[in-house]
Amino acid sequence: MKIDTGDKQIDELLTRGVGEFIDPDGAFVKKLKENPEKIIIKFGVDPTRPDIHLGHAVVLKKLRQFQDLGCKVIFLVGDYTAQIGDPTGKSKIRPEIQINEILENMKTYLNQIGSILKIDEKVFSWIKNSDWFTDVSDIAQGLDPKIPDIEIIVGDEKKIYPNNFIGKAQLLNESRMQLTHLKNSNIHTVSLSRVLGTLRRITHARLISREMFQERIKNNEELYMHEMMYPILQGIDSSVLFNIYGYCDLEIGGTDQTFNMLIGRDIMKMYRQPEQSVVSIKILEGLDGKEKMSKSLDNYIGITDEPNDMYGKVMSIPDTSIINYFELCTNIPLDEIKKIEESLKDKNTNPKNIKMRLAKQIVLEYHGDKAAQEAEDQFERTFSKGEIPDDVKKVEIKIGAPLVDILIKNGMVESKSEFRRLVEEGAIKFNVNMEERKIIDPASLIDTSGTIKIGKKRFIHITVQKK
């Protein structure tokens, strides 16, 4: 997509890695150019898993660019909606997540994002959507006087709240981030009547128009009401953020979130609020080059991965993903990436060399120059130059031998169960002709020579006997 605002920096911000930018009346672009410090940008996450990977970082890096212009990012933690589960991209109902798991994941998220986002309160704030969706009755079930009072540790102090309506209301009020963190005296909540009032103006046809819902209907699969409610609750979040912060100018998310973000525009319009603009970011594919990067698919690169692991994982992506990774995961200018793309069309160009530049750049951006150089040196010593540890085992096998038998026989793993566990963890890799790939099938057979790496320190070089 092309945008011409007359400002090259803003044009690239709104186009690089962007699948779609929705700003019908141009209000957002105008405010971005004239008064960026007044802009509020919503970014919502459901902390269903604890680690942030490069796929998440694509959006976070875009948010950082907005922050550099003076915009304020609201990191909305969907601790309430995470218990429902966004069905986006799911062919089946997503399992419910326990609140304790959500809270632990949330802490991990908040600790990690500081490596990308500025966390200065001028350009950053965070809040949980349970702040407005939680009701007094959610604190404890029932008003039976036989139920003991509620004990809560706040800092070093133990507080006792009577387990009655007044006690629970006090506890709820004192836990509202709007009061404790943002120091707002006017607390915004969402009642059932507001949810129902919103639903009155959104049709069933509109909700089931989502492509993934249509796929389920076509395949005669179950479609549950709470899943259909998810976009409504996400849209209400935008309306509430407008009330709390005074603005909600833009919502940003992956292209798989476009439908949900547009529902947010509809709901804000219902309540006569300025409609948020929408930026949907292209999805980063995982190490397999096919599926969306995902921890559940074990095709991800974590932003906290060790430099050597991060470098090696980048080297394992297919050549077809190189340019997309350059665009979405690095800060290299687009003009330069275009030249790299052209060079890859030259038969004399070895994609491995381009991939090494990519791997080094990504490690540099998360771990610094020194770590990036050391990771590259380690990769070249271990794989490119054939320098493997002195104590590495070297064995010859017949073509088609099961990998598990080779490793057990040579003392690299103790049992088939350990081997299966290592495969499931993605800890066994096979380097062939300087290209590393992860072993994903416990029944793998070896038909070519190469070096097996188990974890970080175990190596075995396998030579397949010629017929």
Coordinates of C-alpha atoms in Angstrom, one line a residue:
M1 CA 0.0 0.0 0.0
K2 CA 1.1 3.6 -0.7
I3 CA 0.5 6.7 1.4
D4 CA 1.7 10.2 0.6
T5 CA 1.3 12.5 3.5
G6 CA 4.2 14.7 2.5
D7 CA 6.3 13.4 5.4
K8 CA 8.6 10.4 4.5
Q9 CA 8.9 9.2 8.1
I10 CA 5.2 9.1 8.6
D11 CA 4.6 7.5 5.2
E12 CA 7.0 4.6 6.1
L13 CA 5.5 4.3 9.6
L14 CA 2.0 3.8 8.1
T15 CA 3.1 1.4 5.2
R16 CA 6.1 -0.7 6.3
G17 CA 4.8 -4.1 7.4
V18 CA 1.3 -2.7 7.3
G19 CA -1.5 -4.9 5.8
E20 CA -4.2 -2.2 6.0
F21 CA -4.5 1.3 7.3
I22 CA -8.0 2.6 7.9
D23 CA -8.4 6.3 8.5
P24 CA -11.4 7.4 6.3
D25 CA -11.5 11.1 7.1
G26 CA -7.7 11.5 7.6
A27 CA -8.2 12.6 11.2
F28 CA -5.4 10.4 12.5
V29 CA -2.8 11.4 10.0
K30 CA -3.6 15.1 10.6
K31 CA -3.3 14.7 14.4
L32 CA -0.1 12.7 14.0
K33 CA 1.5 15.5 12.0
E34 CA 0.2 18.4 14.1
N35 CA -0.2 17.1 17.7
P36 CA 1.3 13.6 18.2
E37 CA 1.8 14.0 21.9
K38 CA -2.0 14.1 22.3
I39 CA -2.4 10.7 20.5
I40 CA -3.5 7.6 22.4
I41 CA -2.8 4.2 20.7
K42 CA -4.5 1.1 22.0
F43 CA -2.6 -2.3 21.8
G44 CA -4.4 -5.2 23.4
V45 CA -3.0 -8.6 24.3
D46 CA -4.5 -11.7 25.9
P47 CA -1.7 -13.1 28.0
T48 CA -2.5 -16.8 27.2
R49 CA 1.2 -17.6 27.0
P50 CA 4.1 -16.1 28.9
D51 CA 6.8 -15.5 26.2
I52 CA 7.0 -12.7 23.7
H53 CA 8.5 -13.8 20.3
L54 CA 9.5 -12.0 17.1
G55 CA 5.9 -12.2 15.8
H56 CA 4.7 -10.1 18.8
A57 CA 7.7 -7.8 18.4
V58 CA 6.7 -6.8 14.9
V59 CA 3.8 -4.8 16.4
L60 CA 5.8 -3.7 19.5
K61 CA 8.5 -2.2 17.2
K62 CA 5.8 -0.3 15.3
L63 CA 4.5 1.0 18.5
R64 CA 8.0 2.2 19.5
Q65 CA 8.2 4.2 16.3
F66 CA 4.9 5.9 17.3
Q67 CA 6.3 6.6 20.7
D68 CA 9.4 8.2 19.2
L69 CA 7.1 10.7 17.6
G70 CA 5.5 11.5 21.0
C71 CA 2.4 9.2 20.9
K72 CA 1.3 7.4 24.0
V73 CA 0.7 3.7 23.9
I74 CA -1.9 2.0 26.1
F75 CA -0.8 -1.6 26.7
L76 CA -4.2 -3.2 27.4
V77 CA -3.9 -6.5 29.1
G78 CA -7.0 -8.6 28.4
D79 CA -6.9 -10.5 31.7
Y80 CA -10.7 -10.7 31.6
T81 CA -11.2 -11.5 27.9
A82 CA -8.3 -14.0 28.1
Q83 CA -10.6 -16.2 30.1
I84 CA -12.9 -16.3 27.1
G85 CA -10.3 -16.6 24.4
D86 CA -10.3 -14.8 21.1
P87 CA -11.3 -17.4 18.5
T88 CA -9.3 -15.6 15.8
G89 CA -7.6 -18.1 13.5
K90 CA -8.9 -21.0 15.5
S91 CA -10.8 -23.8 13.9
K92 CA -12.0 -25.0 17.3
I93 CA -13.1 -23.4 20.6
R94 CA -10.1 -22.2 22.6
P95 CA -9.7 -23.7 26.1
E96 CA -10.5 -21.4 29.0
I97 CA -7.4 -20.1 30.8
Q98 CA -7.3 -20.0 34.6
I99 CA -6.9 -16.5 36.1
N100 CA -3.8 -17.4 38.1
E101 CA -2.0 -18.5 34.9
I102 CA -3.2 -15.3 33.2
L103 CA -1.8 -13.1 36.0
E104 CA 1.6 -14.9 35.9
N105 CA 1.8 -14.5 32.1
M106 CA 0.9 -10.9 32.4
K107 CA 3.9 -10.2 34.7
T108 CA 6.2 -11.9 32.2
Y109 CA 4.7 -9.8 29.3
L110 CA 5.3 -6.5 31.2
N111 CA 8.8 -7.5 32.1
Q112 CA 9.7 -8.2 28.5
I113 CA 8.1 -5.3 26.6
G114 CA 10.6 -2.8 28.2
S115 CA 13.2 -4.2 25.9
I116 CA 11.3 -2.7 23.0
L117 CA 8.9 0.0 24.2
K118 CA 9.6 3.1 26.2
I119 CA 7.9 2.7 29.6
D120 CA 8.0 6.4 30.5
E121 CA 4.6 7.4 31.7
K122 CA 4.5 10.2 29.1
V123 CA 4.4 7.7 26.3
F124 CA 3.3 4.5 28.0
S125 CA 0.5 3.3 30.3
W126 CA -1.0 -0.1 31.0
I127 CA -4.3 -1.3 32.4
K128 CA -6.3 -4.5 32.7
N129 CA -9.8 -4.8 31.2
S130 CA -11.0 -6.6 34.3
D131 CA -10.8 -3.1 35.7
W132 CA -14.2 -2.3 34.1
F133 CA -15.7 -5.8 33.4
T134 CA -15.3 -7.2 37.0
D135 CA -18.4 -6.9 39.2
V136 CA -18.7 -7.1 43.0
S137 CA -20.3 -10.5 42.7
D138 CA -17.1 -11.8 41.1
I139 CA -15.0 -11.2 44.2
A140 CA -16.6 -14.2 46.1
Q141 CA -19.6 -16.3 45.5
G142 CA -22.6 -15.7 47.6
L143 CA -23.3 -13.5 50.7
D144 CA -23.5 -16.4 53.2
P145 CA -22.4 -15.0 56.6
K146 CA -20.8 -18.3 57.4
I147 CA -18.2 -17.7 54.7
P148 CA -15.1 -16.3 56.4
D149 CA -13.9 -12.7 55.8
I150 CA -11.5 -12.1 52.9
E151 CA -7.8 -11.7 53.7
I152 CA -5.6 -9.8 51.2
I153 CA -1.9 -9.0 51.5
V154 CA -1.2 -5.5 50.2
G155 CA 2.5 -4.9 50.3
D156 CA 3.6 -5.9 53.8
E157 CA 0.2 -5.2 55.3
K158 CA -2.6 -7.7 55.8
K159 CA -6.1 -6.3 55.1
I160 CA -9.3 -7.9 56.2
Y161 CA -12.4 -7.3 54.2
P162 CA -15.8 -8.4 55.5
N163 CA -17.3 -11.0 53.1
N164 CA -20.4 -8.9 52.5
F165 CA -21.4 -6.5 49.8
I166 CA -19.8 -3.5 51.4
G167 CA -16.6 -5.3 52.1
K168 CA -16.3 -6.8 48.7
A169 CA -17.2 -3.4 47.1
Q170 CA -14.4 -1.8 49.1
L171 CA -11.9 -4.5 48.0
L172 CA -12.9 -4.1 44.4
N173 CA -12.7 -0.3 44.5
E174 CA -9.2 -0.4 46.1
S175 CA -8.0 -2.8 43.3
R176 CA -9.2 -0.7 40.4
M177 CA -6.1 0.5 38.4
Q178 CA -8.1 3.6 37.4
L179 CA -7.9 4.6 41.0
T180 CA -4.6 3.1 42.2
H181 CA -2.4 3.7 39.1
L182 CA -4.1 6.4 37.1
K183 CA -5.5 8.3 40.1
N184 CA -8.8 8.9 38.5
S185 CA -11.7 9.7 40.8
N186 CA -14.3 8.9 38.2
I187 CA -14.3 5.1 37.8
H188 CA -15.6 3.7 34.5
T189 CA -17.3 0.2 34.6
V190 CA -19.3 -1.8 32.1
S191 CA -22.6 -3.2 33.2
L192 CA -24.6 -6.0 31.6
S193 CA -27.2 -3.4 30.5
R194 CA -24.4 -1.6 28.6
V195 CA -23.3 -4.8 26.9
L196 CA -26.9 -5.6 26.0
G197 CA -27.4 -2.0 24.7
T198 CA -24.4 -2.4 22.5
L199 CA -25.7 -5.8 21.2
R200 CA -29.0 -4.2 20.2
R201 CA -27.1 -2.3 17.5
I202 CA -24.9 -5.1 16.1
T203 CA -26.5 -7.7 13.9
H204 CA -26.0 -11.4 14.0
A205 CA -25.1 -11.3 10.3
R206 CA -22.4 -8.8 11.0
L207 CA -20.7 -11.0 13.6
I208 CA -20.9 -14.3 11.6
S209 CA -19.4 -12.5 8.6
R210 CA -16.0 -13.3 10.0
E211 CA -14.2 -15.6 7.6
M212 CA -13.2 -18.1 10.3
F213 CA -16.8 -18.2 11.6
Q214 CA -18.0 -18.9 8.0
E215 CA -15.5 -21.7 7.8
R216 CA -16.9 -23.3 10.9
I217 CA -20.5 -23.0 9.7
K218 CA -19.5 -24.4 6.3
N219 CA -17.9 -27.4 8.0
N220 CA -20.8 -27.9 10.4
E221 CA -18.6 -27.2 13.4
E222 CA -19.7 -25.7 16.7
L223 CA -19.8 -21.9 17.1
Y224 CA -20.4 -20.7 20.6
M225 CA -22.0 -17.5 21.7
H226 CA -19.1 -16.4 24.0
E227 CA -16.8 -16.6 21.0
M228 CA -19.1 -14.3 19.0
M229 CA -19.1 -11.9 22.0
Y230 CA -15.3 -11.5 22.0
P231 CA -15.2 -8.8 19.2
I232 CA -18.0 -6.9 21.1
L233 CA -16.0 -6.9 24.4
Q234 CA -12.8 -5.8 22.5
G235 CA -14.8 -3.0 20.9
I236 CA -16.2 -1.9 24.3
D237 CA -12.6 -1.8 25.5
S238 CA -11.8 1.0 23.0
S239 CA -14.9 3.0 24.1
V240 CA -13.8 2.7 27.8
L241 CA -10.3 3.7 27.0
F242 CA -11.6 6.8 25.4
N243 CA -13.5 7.6 28.6
I244 CA -10.5 6.9 30.8
Y245 CA -7.7 8.6 28.8
G246 CA -9.7 11.2 26.8
Y247 CA -8.7 9.7 23.5
C248 CA -8.5 6.4 21.7
D249 CA -7.1 7.5 18.3
L250 CA -5.8 4.3 16.9
E251 CA -5.9 0.6 17.5
I252 CA -3.1 -1.6 16.2
G253 CA -2.9 -5.4 15.8
G254 CA -2.2 -8.1 13.4
T255 CA -4.1 -8.5 10.2
D256 CA -6.0 -11.4 11.9
Q257 CA -7.4 -8.7 14.3
T258 CA -8.8 -6.4 11.6
F259 CA -12.5 -7.5 12.1
N260 CA -12.3 -7.0 15.8
M261 CA -10.7 -3.6 15.5
L262 CA -13.4 -2.5 13.0
I263 CA -16.1 -3.5 15.5
G264 CA -14.4 -1.1 17.9
R265 CA -15.0 1.7 15.4
D266 CA -18.7 0.7 15.2
I267 CA -19.1 0.7 19.0
M268 CA -17.3 4.1 19.4
K269 CA -19.6 5.5 16.8
M270 CA -22.7 4.2 18.7
Y271 CA -21.6 6.2 21.8
R272 CA -20.8 9.3 19.7
Q273 CA -17.1 9.1 20.2
P274 CA -14.6 9.8 17.5
E275 CA -13.9 6.5 15.8
Q276 CA -10.5 5.0 16.2
S277 CA -8.4 4.5 13.2
V278 CA -7.0 1.1 12.6
V279 CA -3.5 -0.2 11.6
S280 CA -3.3 -4.0 10.9
I281 CA 0.2 -5.4 10.8
K282 CA 1.3 -8.2 8.5
I283 CA 1.7 -11.6 10.2
L284 CA 5.2 -13.0 10.6
E285 CA 5.4 -16.6 9.6
G286 CA 7.3 -19.0 11.8
L287 CA 10.4 -21.0 11.2
D288 CA 8.6 -23.4 8.9
G289 CA 7.8 -20.5 6.6
K290 CA 4.1 -21.5 6.4
E291 CA 2.2 -21.1 9.7
K292 CA 1.9 -17.9 11.8
M293 CA 4.7 -17.7 14.4
S294 CA 3.4 -19.4 17.5
K295 CA 4.7 -21.0 20.6
S296 CA 2.1 -23.7 20.4
L297 CA 3.4 -24.7 17.0
D298 CA 7.0 -24.5 18.3
N299 CA 8.0 -22.4 15.2
Y300 CA 9.0 -19.3 17.1
I301 CA 12.0 -17.2 18.0
G302 CA 11.7 -15.6 21.5
I303 CA 13.0 -12.1 22.1
T304 CA 14.8 -13.4 25.2
D305 CA 16.4 -16.3 23.4
E306 CA 20.2 -16.5 23.9
P307 CA 22.1 -14.9 21.0
N308 CA 23.5 -18.2 19.7
D309 CA 20.1 -19.8 19.7
M310 CA 18.4 -16.7 18.1
Y311 CA 21.1 -16.7 15.4
G312 CA 20.7 -20.4 14.7
K313 CA 17.0 -20.2 14.5
V314 CA 17.0 -17.4 12.0
M315 CA 19.4 -19.4 9.9
S316 CA 16.9 -22.2 9.8
I317 CA 14.1 -20.2 8.1
P318 CA 13.4 -21.0 4.4
D319 CA 14.9 -18.7 1.8
T320 CA 11.3 -17.6 0.8
S321 CA 11.0 -15.9 4.2
I322 CA 14.2 -13.9 4.1
I323 CA 12.7 -10.6 2.7
N324 CA 9.6 -10.7 5.0
Y325 CA 11.9 -11.1 8.0
F326 CA 14.1 -8.2 6.9
E327 CA 11.0 -6.0 6.5
L328 CA 9.2 -7.0 9.7
C329 CA 12.0 -7.9 12.1
T330 CA 14.8 -5.3 11.4
N331 CA 15.3 -1.6 11.1
I332 CA 17.2 -1.8 7.8
P333 CA 15.7 0.8 5.4
L334 CA 13.2 -0.4 2.8
D335 CA 15.4 0.9 -0.1
E336 CA 18.2 -1.4 1.1
I337 CA 15.9 -4.3 1.5
K338 CA 14.7 -3.8 -2.1
K339 CA 18.3 -4.2 -3.2
I340 CA 18.7 -7.4 -1.1
E341 CA 15.5 -8.7 -2.8
E342 CA 17.0 -8.0 -6.2
S343 CA 20.3 -9.7 -5.3
L344 CA 18.5 -12.9 -4.3
K345 CA 17.2 -13.2 -7.9
D346 CA 20.8 -13.4 -9.1
K347 CA 21.9 -17.1 -9.4
N348 CA 25.3 -16.2 -8.2
T349 CA 24.0 -15.0 -4.9
N350 CA 24.2 -17.6 -2.0
P351 CA 21.0 -17.1 0.1
K352 CA 23.0 -18.4 3.1
N353 CA 25.1 -15.2 3.1
I354 CA 22.1 -13.0 3.0
K355 CA 20.5 -15.0 5.8
M356 CA 23.6 -14.6 7.9
R357 CA 23.3 -10.9 7.5
L358 CA 19.7 -11.1 8.6
A359 CA 20.5 -13.3 11.6
K360 CA 23.3 -11.0 12.8
Q361 CA 21.0 -7.9 12.4
I362 CA 18.2 -9.5 14.5
V363 CA 20.6 -10.6 17.2
L364 CA 22.1 -7.1 17.2
E365 CA 18.8 -5.4 17.7
Y366 CA 18.0 -7.5 20.8
H367 CA 21.4 -8.2 22.3
G368 CA 23.8 -5.6 20.9
D369 CA 26.8 -5.5 18.5
K370 CA 29.2 -7.7 20.6
A371 CA 26.7 -10.5 21.1
A372 CA 25.7 -10.4 17.4
Q373 CA 29.4 -10.8 16.3
E374 CA 30.0 -13.6 18.8
A375 CA 26.9 -15.4 17.6
E376 CA 28.0 -15.2 14.0
D377 CA 31.5 -16.4 14.9
Q378 CA 30.1 -19.3 16.8
F379 CA 27.8 -20.2 14.0
E380 CA 30.7 -20.2 11.5
R381 CA 33.0 -22.2 13.8
T382 CA 30.3 -24.8 14.5
F383 CA 28.6 -25.1 11.1
S384 CA 30.0 -23.0 8.2
K385 CA 33.7 -24.0 8.7
G386 CA 33.0 -27.5 9.9
E387 CA 34.8 -26.8 13.2
I388 CA 33.0 -28.9 15.7
P389 CA 33.9 -29.6 19.4
D390 CA 36.9 -31.8 19.9
D391 CA 35.0 -34.4 21.8
V392 CA 32.3 -34.8 19.2
K393 CA 31.4 -38.4 18.3
K394 CA 31.8 -39.4 14.7
V395 CA 29.9 -42.4 13.4
E396 CA 29.1 -44.2 10.2
I397 CA 25.7 -45.6 9.5
K398 CA 23.7 -47.3 6.8
I399 CA 21.3 -45.2 4.9
G400 CA 17.8 -45.1 6.4
A401 CA 18.9 -45.8 10.0
P402 CA 16.4 -44.5 12.7
L403 CA 17.9 -41.4 14.4
V404 CA 16.7 -42.5 17.8
D405 CA 18.6 -45.8 17.5
I406 CA 21.8 -43.9 16.5
L407 CA 21.6 -41.6 19.5
I408 CA 20.8 -44.3 22.0
K409 CA 23.5 -46.6 20.7
N410 CA 26.1 -43.8 20.9
G411 CA 25.1 -42.6 24.4
M412 CA 23.8 -39.2 23.2
V413 CA 20.4 -39.9 24.8
E414 CA 19.5 -42.4 27.5
S415 CA 16.1 -43.7 26.2
K416 CA 13.4 -43.4 23.6
S417 CA 11.3 -41.4 26.0
E418 CA 14.1 -38.8 26.5
F419 CA 14.5 -38.7 22.7
R420 CA 10.8 -38.0 22.2
R421 CA 10.9 -35.3 24.9
L422 CA 13.8 -33.6 23.2
V423 CA 12.1 -33.7 19.8
E424 CA 8.9 -32.2 21.3
E425 CA 11.0 -29.4 22.9
G426 CA 12.7 -28.7 19.5
A427 CA 16.1 -29.4 21.1
I428 CA 17.4 -31.7 18.3
K429 CA 18.7 -30.1 15.1
F430 CA 20.4 -31.5 12.0
N431 CA 22.9 -29.5 10.1
V432 CA 23.3 -30.5 6.5
N433 CA 25.3 -28.5 4.0
M434 CA 25.5 -25.6 6.4
E435 CA 21.7 -25.4 6.6
E436 CA 20.2 -26.3 10.0
R437 CA 16.7 -27.8 10.4
K438 CA 14.8 -28.9 13.5
I439 CA 14.0 -32.6 14.0
I440 CA 10.2 -32.7 14.5
D441 CA 9.4 -36.3 13.8
P442 CA 10.5 -38.9 16.4
A443 CA 10.5 -41.5 13.6
S444 CA 13.1 -39.6 11.6
L445 CA 15.4 -41.7 9.4
I446 CA 18.8 -40.5 8.4
D447 CA 19.6 -40.7 4.7
T448 CA 22.3 -38.0 4.4
S449 CA 25.5 -37.1 6.2
G450 CA 25.5 -34.2 8.7
T451 CA 25.9 -33.0 12.3
I452 CA 23.3 -33.6 14.9
K453 CA 23.1 -31.0 17.7
I454 CA 21.3 -31.8 20.9
G455 CA 20.7 -28.8 23.1
K456 CA 23.7 -26.5 23.2
K457 CA 26.6 -28.8 24.0
R458 CA 26.0 -32.3 22.6
F459 CA 27.1 -33.0 19.0
I460 CA 27.4 -36.1 16.9
H461 CA 28.7 -36.2 13.3
I462 CA 26.9 -38.8 11.2
T463 CA 28.4 -40.1 7.9
V464 CA 26.1 -42.2 5.7
Q465 CA 27.9 -45.1 4.1
K466 CA 27.9 -45.1 0.3
K467 CA 26.2 -48.1 -1.3

